[in-house]
Coordinates of C-alpha atoms in Angstrom, one line a residue:
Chain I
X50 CA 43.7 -16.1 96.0
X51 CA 44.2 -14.7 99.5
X52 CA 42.8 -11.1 100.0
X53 CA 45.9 -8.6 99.9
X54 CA 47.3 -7.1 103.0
X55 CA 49.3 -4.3 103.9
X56 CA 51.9 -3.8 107.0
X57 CA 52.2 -0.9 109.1
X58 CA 55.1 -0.3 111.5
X59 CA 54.0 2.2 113.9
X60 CA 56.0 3.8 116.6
X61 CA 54.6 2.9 120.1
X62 CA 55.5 4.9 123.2
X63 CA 53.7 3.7 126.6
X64 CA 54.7 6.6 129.3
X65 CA 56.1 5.6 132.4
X66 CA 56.7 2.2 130.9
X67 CA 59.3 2.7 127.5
X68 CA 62.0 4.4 128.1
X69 CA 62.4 5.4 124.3
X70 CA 59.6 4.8 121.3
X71 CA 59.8 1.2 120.1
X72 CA 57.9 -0.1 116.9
X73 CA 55.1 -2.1 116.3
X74 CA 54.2 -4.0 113.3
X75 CA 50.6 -4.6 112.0
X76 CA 49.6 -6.3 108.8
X77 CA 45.6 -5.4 108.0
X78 CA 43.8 -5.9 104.7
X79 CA 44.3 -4.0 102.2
X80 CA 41.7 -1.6 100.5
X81 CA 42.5 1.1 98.1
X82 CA 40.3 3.8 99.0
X83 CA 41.8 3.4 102.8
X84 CA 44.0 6.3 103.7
X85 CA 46.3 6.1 106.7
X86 CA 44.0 7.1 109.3
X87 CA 41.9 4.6 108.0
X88 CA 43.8 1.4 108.7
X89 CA 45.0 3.4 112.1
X90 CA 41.5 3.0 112.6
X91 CA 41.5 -0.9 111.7
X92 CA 44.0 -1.6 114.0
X93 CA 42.4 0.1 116.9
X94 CA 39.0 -1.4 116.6
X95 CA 40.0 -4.8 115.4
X96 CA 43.8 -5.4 116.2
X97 CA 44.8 -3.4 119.3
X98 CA 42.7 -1.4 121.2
X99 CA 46.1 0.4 123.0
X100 CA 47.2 2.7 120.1
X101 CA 46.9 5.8 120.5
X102 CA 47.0 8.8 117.9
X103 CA 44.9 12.0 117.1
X104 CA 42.2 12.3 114.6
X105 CA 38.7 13.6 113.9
X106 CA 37.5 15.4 110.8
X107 CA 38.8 12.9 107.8
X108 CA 38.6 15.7 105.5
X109 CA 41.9 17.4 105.6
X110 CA 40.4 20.0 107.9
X111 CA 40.5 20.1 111.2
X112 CA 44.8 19.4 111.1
X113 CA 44.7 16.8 114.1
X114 CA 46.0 13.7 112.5
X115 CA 49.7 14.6 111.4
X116 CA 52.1 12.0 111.3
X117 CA 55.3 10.8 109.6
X118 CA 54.3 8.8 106.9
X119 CA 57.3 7.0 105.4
X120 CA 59.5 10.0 107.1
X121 CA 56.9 12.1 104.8
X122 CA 54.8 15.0 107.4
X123 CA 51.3 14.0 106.2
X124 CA 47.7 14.3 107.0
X125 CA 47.1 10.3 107.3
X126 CA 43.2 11.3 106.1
X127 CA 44.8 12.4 103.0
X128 CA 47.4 9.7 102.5
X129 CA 46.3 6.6 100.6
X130 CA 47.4 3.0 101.0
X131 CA 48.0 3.1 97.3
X132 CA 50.3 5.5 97.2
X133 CA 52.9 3.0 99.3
X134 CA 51.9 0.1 96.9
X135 CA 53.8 -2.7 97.9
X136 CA 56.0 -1.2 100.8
X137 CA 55.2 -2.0 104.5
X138 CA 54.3 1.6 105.6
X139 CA 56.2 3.5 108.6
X140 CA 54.2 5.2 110.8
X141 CA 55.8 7.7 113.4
X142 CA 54.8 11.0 115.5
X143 CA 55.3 14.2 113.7
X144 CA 58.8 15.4 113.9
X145 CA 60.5 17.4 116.0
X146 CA 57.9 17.5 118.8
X147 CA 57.8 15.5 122.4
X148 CA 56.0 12.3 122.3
X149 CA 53.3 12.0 125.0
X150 CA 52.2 8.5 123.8
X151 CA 52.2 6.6 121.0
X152 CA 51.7 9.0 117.6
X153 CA 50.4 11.7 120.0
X154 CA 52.5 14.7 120.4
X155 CA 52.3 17.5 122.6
X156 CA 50.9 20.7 120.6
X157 CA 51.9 23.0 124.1
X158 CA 54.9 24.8 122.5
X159 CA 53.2 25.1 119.3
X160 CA 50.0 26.7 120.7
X161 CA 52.0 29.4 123.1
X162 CA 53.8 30.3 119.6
X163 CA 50.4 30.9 117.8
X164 CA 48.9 33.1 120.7
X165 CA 51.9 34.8 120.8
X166 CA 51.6 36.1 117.4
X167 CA 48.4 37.6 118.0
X168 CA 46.9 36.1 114.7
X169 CA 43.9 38.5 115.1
X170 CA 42.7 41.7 113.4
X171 CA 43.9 44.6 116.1
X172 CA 42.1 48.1 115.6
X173 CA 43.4 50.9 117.5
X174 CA 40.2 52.3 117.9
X175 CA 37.1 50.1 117.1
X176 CA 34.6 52.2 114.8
X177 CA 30.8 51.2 115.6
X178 CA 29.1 48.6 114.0
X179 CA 26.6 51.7 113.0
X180 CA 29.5 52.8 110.6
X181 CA 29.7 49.4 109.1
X182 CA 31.9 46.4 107.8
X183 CA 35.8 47.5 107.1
X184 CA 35.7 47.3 103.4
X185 CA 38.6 45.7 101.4
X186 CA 39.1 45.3 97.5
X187 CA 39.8 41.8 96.0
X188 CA 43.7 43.0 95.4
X189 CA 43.8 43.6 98.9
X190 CA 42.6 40.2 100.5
X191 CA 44.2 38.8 97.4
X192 CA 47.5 40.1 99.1
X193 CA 47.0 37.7 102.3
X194 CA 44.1 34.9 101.2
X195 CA 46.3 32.0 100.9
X196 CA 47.5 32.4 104.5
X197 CA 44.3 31.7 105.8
X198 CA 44.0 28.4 105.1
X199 CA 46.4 27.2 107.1
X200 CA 44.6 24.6 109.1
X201 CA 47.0 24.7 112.2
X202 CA 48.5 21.0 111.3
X203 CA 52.1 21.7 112.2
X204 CA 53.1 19.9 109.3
X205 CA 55.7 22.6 108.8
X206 CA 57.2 22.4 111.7
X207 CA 57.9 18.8 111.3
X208 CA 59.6 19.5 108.2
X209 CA 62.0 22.2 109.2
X210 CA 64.9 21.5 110.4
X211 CA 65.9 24.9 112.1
X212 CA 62.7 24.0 114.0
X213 CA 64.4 20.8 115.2
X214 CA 67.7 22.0 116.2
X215 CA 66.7 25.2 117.4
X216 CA 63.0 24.8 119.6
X217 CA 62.7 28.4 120.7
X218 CA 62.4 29.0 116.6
X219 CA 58.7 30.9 116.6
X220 CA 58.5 28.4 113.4
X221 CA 56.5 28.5 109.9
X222 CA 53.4 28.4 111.0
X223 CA 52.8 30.8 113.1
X224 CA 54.9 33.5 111.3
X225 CA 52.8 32.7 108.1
X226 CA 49.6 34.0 110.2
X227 CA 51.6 36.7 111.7
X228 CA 52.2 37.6 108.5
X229 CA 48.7 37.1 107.1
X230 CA 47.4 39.6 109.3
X231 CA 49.9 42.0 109.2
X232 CA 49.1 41.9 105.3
X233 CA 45.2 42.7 106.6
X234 CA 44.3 46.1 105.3
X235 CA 41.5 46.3 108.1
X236 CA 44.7 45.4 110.5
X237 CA 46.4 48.1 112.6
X238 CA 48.8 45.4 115.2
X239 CA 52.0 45.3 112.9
X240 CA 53.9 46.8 115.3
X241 CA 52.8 45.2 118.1
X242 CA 53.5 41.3 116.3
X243 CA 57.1 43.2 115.4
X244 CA 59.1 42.2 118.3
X245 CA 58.0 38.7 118.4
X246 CA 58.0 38.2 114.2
X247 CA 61.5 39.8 113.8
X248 CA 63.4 39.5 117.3
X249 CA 66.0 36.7 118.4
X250 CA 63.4 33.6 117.5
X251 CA 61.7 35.0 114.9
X252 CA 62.3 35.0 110.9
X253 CA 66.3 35.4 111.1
X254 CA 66.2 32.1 112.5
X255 CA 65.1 30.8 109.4
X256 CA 67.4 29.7 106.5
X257 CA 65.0 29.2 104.1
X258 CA 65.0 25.2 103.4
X259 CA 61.7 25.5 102.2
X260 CA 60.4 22.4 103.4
X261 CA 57.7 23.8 105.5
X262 CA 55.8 25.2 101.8
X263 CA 56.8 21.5 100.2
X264 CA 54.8 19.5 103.1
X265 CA 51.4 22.4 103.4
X266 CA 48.9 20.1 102.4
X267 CA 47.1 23.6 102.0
X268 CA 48.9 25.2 99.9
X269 CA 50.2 27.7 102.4
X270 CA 53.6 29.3 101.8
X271 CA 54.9 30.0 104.8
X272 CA 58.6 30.5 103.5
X273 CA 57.5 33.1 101.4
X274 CA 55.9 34.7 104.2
X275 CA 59.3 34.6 106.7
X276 CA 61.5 35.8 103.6
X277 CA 58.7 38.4 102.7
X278 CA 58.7 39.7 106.6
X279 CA 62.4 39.7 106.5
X280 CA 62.6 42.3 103.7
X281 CA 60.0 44.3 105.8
X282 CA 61.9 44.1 108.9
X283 CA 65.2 45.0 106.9
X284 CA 63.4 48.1 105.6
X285 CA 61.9 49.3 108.8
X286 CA 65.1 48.9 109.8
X287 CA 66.7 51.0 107.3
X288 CA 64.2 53.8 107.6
X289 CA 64.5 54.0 111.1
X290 CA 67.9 54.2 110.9
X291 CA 68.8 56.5 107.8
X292 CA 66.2 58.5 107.5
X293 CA 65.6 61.4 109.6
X294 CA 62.0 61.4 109.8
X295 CA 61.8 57.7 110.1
X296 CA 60.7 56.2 113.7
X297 CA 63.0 54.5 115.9
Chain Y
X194 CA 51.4 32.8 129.0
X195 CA 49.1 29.6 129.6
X196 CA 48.6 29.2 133.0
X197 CA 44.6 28.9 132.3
X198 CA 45.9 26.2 130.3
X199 CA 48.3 24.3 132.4
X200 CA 45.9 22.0 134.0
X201 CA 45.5 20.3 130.7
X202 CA 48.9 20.1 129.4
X203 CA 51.0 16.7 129.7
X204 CA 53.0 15.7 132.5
X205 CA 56.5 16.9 131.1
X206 CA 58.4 14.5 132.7
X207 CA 56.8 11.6 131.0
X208 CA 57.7 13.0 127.6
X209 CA 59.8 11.6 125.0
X210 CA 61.8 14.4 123.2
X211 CA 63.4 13.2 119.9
X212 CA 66.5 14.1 119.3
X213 CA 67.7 15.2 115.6
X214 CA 70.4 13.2 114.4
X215 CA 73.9 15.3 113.0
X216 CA 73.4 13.5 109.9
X217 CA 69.6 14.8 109.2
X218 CA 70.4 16.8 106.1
X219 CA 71.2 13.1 104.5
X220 CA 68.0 12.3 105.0
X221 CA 66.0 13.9 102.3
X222 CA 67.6 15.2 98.8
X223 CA 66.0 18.7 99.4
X224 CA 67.7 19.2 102.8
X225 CA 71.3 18.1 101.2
X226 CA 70.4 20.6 97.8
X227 CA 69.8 23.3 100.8
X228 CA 73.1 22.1 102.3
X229 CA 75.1 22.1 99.1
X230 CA 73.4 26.2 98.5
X231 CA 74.9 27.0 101.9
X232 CA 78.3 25.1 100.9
X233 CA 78.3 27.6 97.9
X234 CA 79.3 30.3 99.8
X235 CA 82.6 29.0 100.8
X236 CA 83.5 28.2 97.4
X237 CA 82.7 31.4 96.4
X238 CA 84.4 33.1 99.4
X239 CA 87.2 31.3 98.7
X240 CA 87.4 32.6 94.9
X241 CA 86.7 36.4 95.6
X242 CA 89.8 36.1 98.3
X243 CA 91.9 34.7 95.5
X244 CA 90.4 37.0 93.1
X245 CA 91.5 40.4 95.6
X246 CA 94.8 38.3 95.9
X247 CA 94.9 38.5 92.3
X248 CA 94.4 42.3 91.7
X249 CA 97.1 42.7 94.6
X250 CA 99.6 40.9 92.5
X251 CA 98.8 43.2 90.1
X252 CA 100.0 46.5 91.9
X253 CA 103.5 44.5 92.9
X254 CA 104.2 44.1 88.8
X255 CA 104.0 42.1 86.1
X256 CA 106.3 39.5 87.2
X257 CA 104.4 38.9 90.4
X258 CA 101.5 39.1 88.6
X259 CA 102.8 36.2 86.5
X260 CA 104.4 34.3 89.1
X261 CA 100.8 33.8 90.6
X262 CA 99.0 33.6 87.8
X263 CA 101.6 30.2 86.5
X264 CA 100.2 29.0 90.1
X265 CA 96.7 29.6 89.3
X266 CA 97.2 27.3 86.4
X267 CA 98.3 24.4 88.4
X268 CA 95.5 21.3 88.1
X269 CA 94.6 21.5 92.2
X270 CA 93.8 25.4 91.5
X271 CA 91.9 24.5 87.7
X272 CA 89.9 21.6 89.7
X273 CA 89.0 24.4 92.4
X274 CA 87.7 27.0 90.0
X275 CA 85.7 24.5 88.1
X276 CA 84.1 23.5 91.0
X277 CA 83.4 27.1 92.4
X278 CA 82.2 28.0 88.8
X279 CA 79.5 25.3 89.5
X280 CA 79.0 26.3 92.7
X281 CA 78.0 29.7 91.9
X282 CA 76.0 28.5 88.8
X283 CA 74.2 26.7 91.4
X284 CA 73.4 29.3 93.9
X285 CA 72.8 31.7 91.5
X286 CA 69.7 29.3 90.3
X287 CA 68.6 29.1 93.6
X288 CA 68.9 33.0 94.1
X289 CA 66.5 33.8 91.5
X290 CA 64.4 31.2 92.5
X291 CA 64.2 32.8 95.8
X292 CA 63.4 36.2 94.2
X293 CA 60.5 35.3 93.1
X294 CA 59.1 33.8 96.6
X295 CA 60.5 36.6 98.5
X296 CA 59.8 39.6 95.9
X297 CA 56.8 38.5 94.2
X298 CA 55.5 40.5 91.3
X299 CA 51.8 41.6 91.2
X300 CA 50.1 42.2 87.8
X301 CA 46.5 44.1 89.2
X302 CA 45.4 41.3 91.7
X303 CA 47.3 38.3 90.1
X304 CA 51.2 37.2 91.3
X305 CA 53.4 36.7 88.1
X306 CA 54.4 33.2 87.6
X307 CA 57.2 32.0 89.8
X308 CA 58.9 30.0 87.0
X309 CA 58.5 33.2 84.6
X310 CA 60.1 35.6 87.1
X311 CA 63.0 32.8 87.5
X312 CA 63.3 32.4 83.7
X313 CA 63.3 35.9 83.2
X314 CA 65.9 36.8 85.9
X315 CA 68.1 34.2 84.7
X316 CA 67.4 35.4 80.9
X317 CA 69.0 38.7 81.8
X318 CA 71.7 37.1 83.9
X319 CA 72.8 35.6 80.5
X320 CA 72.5 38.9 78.4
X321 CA 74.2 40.6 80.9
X322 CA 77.3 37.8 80.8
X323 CA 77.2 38.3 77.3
X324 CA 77.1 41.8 76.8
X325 CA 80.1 41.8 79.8
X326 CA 82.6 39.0 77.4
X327 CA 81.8 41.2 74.3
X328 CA 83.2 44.1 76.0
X329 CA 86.3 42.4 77.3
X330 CA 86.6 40.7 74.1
X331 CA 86.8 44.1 73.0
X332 CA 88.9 45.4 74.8
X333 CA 91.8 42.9 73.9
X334 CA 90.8 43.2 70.4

């Protein structure tokens, strides 16, 4: 009996050369403890040396190697052959984000948006390292934790379509670790993420599809964070508004 | 913003941007269910106008009053009400869903369970629907 195969059609986009992406079929052997990645891998070593695509930790980790799987957003180190028994498996660049080559898209837009979120702890004054760590109780980091392990994979933003049709959106993401450390108790910057998190491209832009929590292969929920820093924004708003002592 | 950065960022002009098709919310069932939730709205926009149409017939006298409601009973305006009845069943689901993702409740460090906080919103949505056709059940007794 002939060994089984499995065929991947993956999108191919040479620069300067293809006008618009054009597809490429592959059919490799098939193993079933390959992910993606791995027969990605087969095909580049073996098959055709010319593919090009991101990748490095195989672990679900380091977030490079996000691609459409079967119009899925998926870490390919975390999607298995198996899973797409018996279908030839489509391949494609994330959604939503310019191609530069191949399954390589340009992360540019995506890392300006996480800077500009300052997803750091801001103190207004430092205390010395003489005075010790910034304690917090476990309700407190409880609060935040699951924000954290958001592993930068921009799964989200290939799953959101307000993302898609509106590009200046800040997007899941990096709202979700605006959020996180605005939720910080050691944190003192909420005011100065404000403008960005809750001005023209920020959390009004969402309407809540929910995709972006669907696809985390983390866990994250960053639609609970945007709706959660809409209700804040709305607040601050209503205090500074109709409350004398509240701060415009 | 960047500028350190700009020597190692792509040559834009060799980009390929993707464009979304008009058609994307057919694409997936969750993006047509979110379509459908924002649909709800019309339908029930549409019913509270009628409604406040309603109550204005009411203050012109019971003739009027009858007059529309004998339209209200017609089988284009019975078709419409059924459907914005499951319209607002629908978005009222999703509503409480979304209460407990936006408004989560906290029990010491732990989150109460999403699925409780929906069953028990839509629990009381029921009592409360109950309690609101005894009373007008009531009242015609």
């Amino acid at each position: 009996m002939a060994d089984p195969t499995v065929t991947l059609n993956v999108t191919r986009y040479r620069p300067g050369q293809d006008q618009a992406p054009t597809s490429q079929r592959y059919t490799i052997p098939y193993k079933t403890d390959w992910v993606v990645l791995d027969a990605l891998n087969y095909i580049k070593d073996q098959m055709d040396g010319t593919l090009s695509y991101r990748w490095s930790c195989r672990m679900g980790v380091c977030g490079s190697c996000g691609m459409m799987v079967n119009g899925v957003p998926k870490l390919t180190c975390a999607a298995f052959l198996r899973d797409y028994h018996d279908q030839e498996i489509r391949v494609e660049p994330l959604m939503n984000f310019p191609v530069i080559r191949d399954l390589v898209i340009d992360l540019s837009d995506f890392m300006d948006k996480l800077k500009s979120v300052k997803p750091w702890i801001i103190r207004k004054t430092e205390k010395p390292v003489s005075e010790g760590e910034y304690l917090q109780s476990p309700a407190e980091l409880e609060s935040y934790k699951q924000f954290t392990q958001c592993i930068n994979c921009m799964l989200c933003y290939a799953a959101c379509p307000v993302y898609g049709l509106e590009p200046d959106f800040i997007g899941p993401a990096a709202i979700a670790l605006g959020y996180r450390y605005n939720m910080d108790s050691r944190d003192e910057g909420k005011d100065s993420r404000k403008d960005i998190l809750t001005g023209h491209d920020g959390v009004w832009q969402c309407t809540f599809v929910g995709e972006c929590s669907e696809v985390c292969p983390k866990h994250v929920d960053p639609a609970a964070a945007i709706q959660r820093t809409k209700v804040d924004a709305a607040k601050d708003w209503f205090k500074s508004y109709l409350l004398p002592w509240g701060q415009k | 913003m960047g500028s350190k950065m700009s020597g190692t960022r792509p040559d834009k002009s060799k980009l390929y941007h993707p464009q979304m098709p008009a058609t994307w919310w057919l694409q997936k069932s969750s993006y047509l269910l979110f379509m459908l939730r924002e649909l709800s709205s019309v339908f029930i926009a549409i019913f509270l106008i009628v409604y406040l149409v309603q109550i204005y017939q009411l203050t012109r006298g019971p003739e009027a009053y009858t007059a529309f409601a004998q339209n209200l009973s017609s089988p284009g305006w019975v078709v419409f009400h059924f459907l914005a009845l499951l319209f607002s069943l629908f978005h009222s689901i999703t509503w409480f869903q979304s209460t407990a993702v936006v408004m989560p409740l906290r029990i010491g460090a732990r989150e109460l369970p999403r699925q409780l906080m929906t069953g028990l919103n839509i629990a009381a949505l029921i009592a409360v629907s109950i309690v609101i056709l005894i009373f007008f059940n009531m009242l015609r007794g």
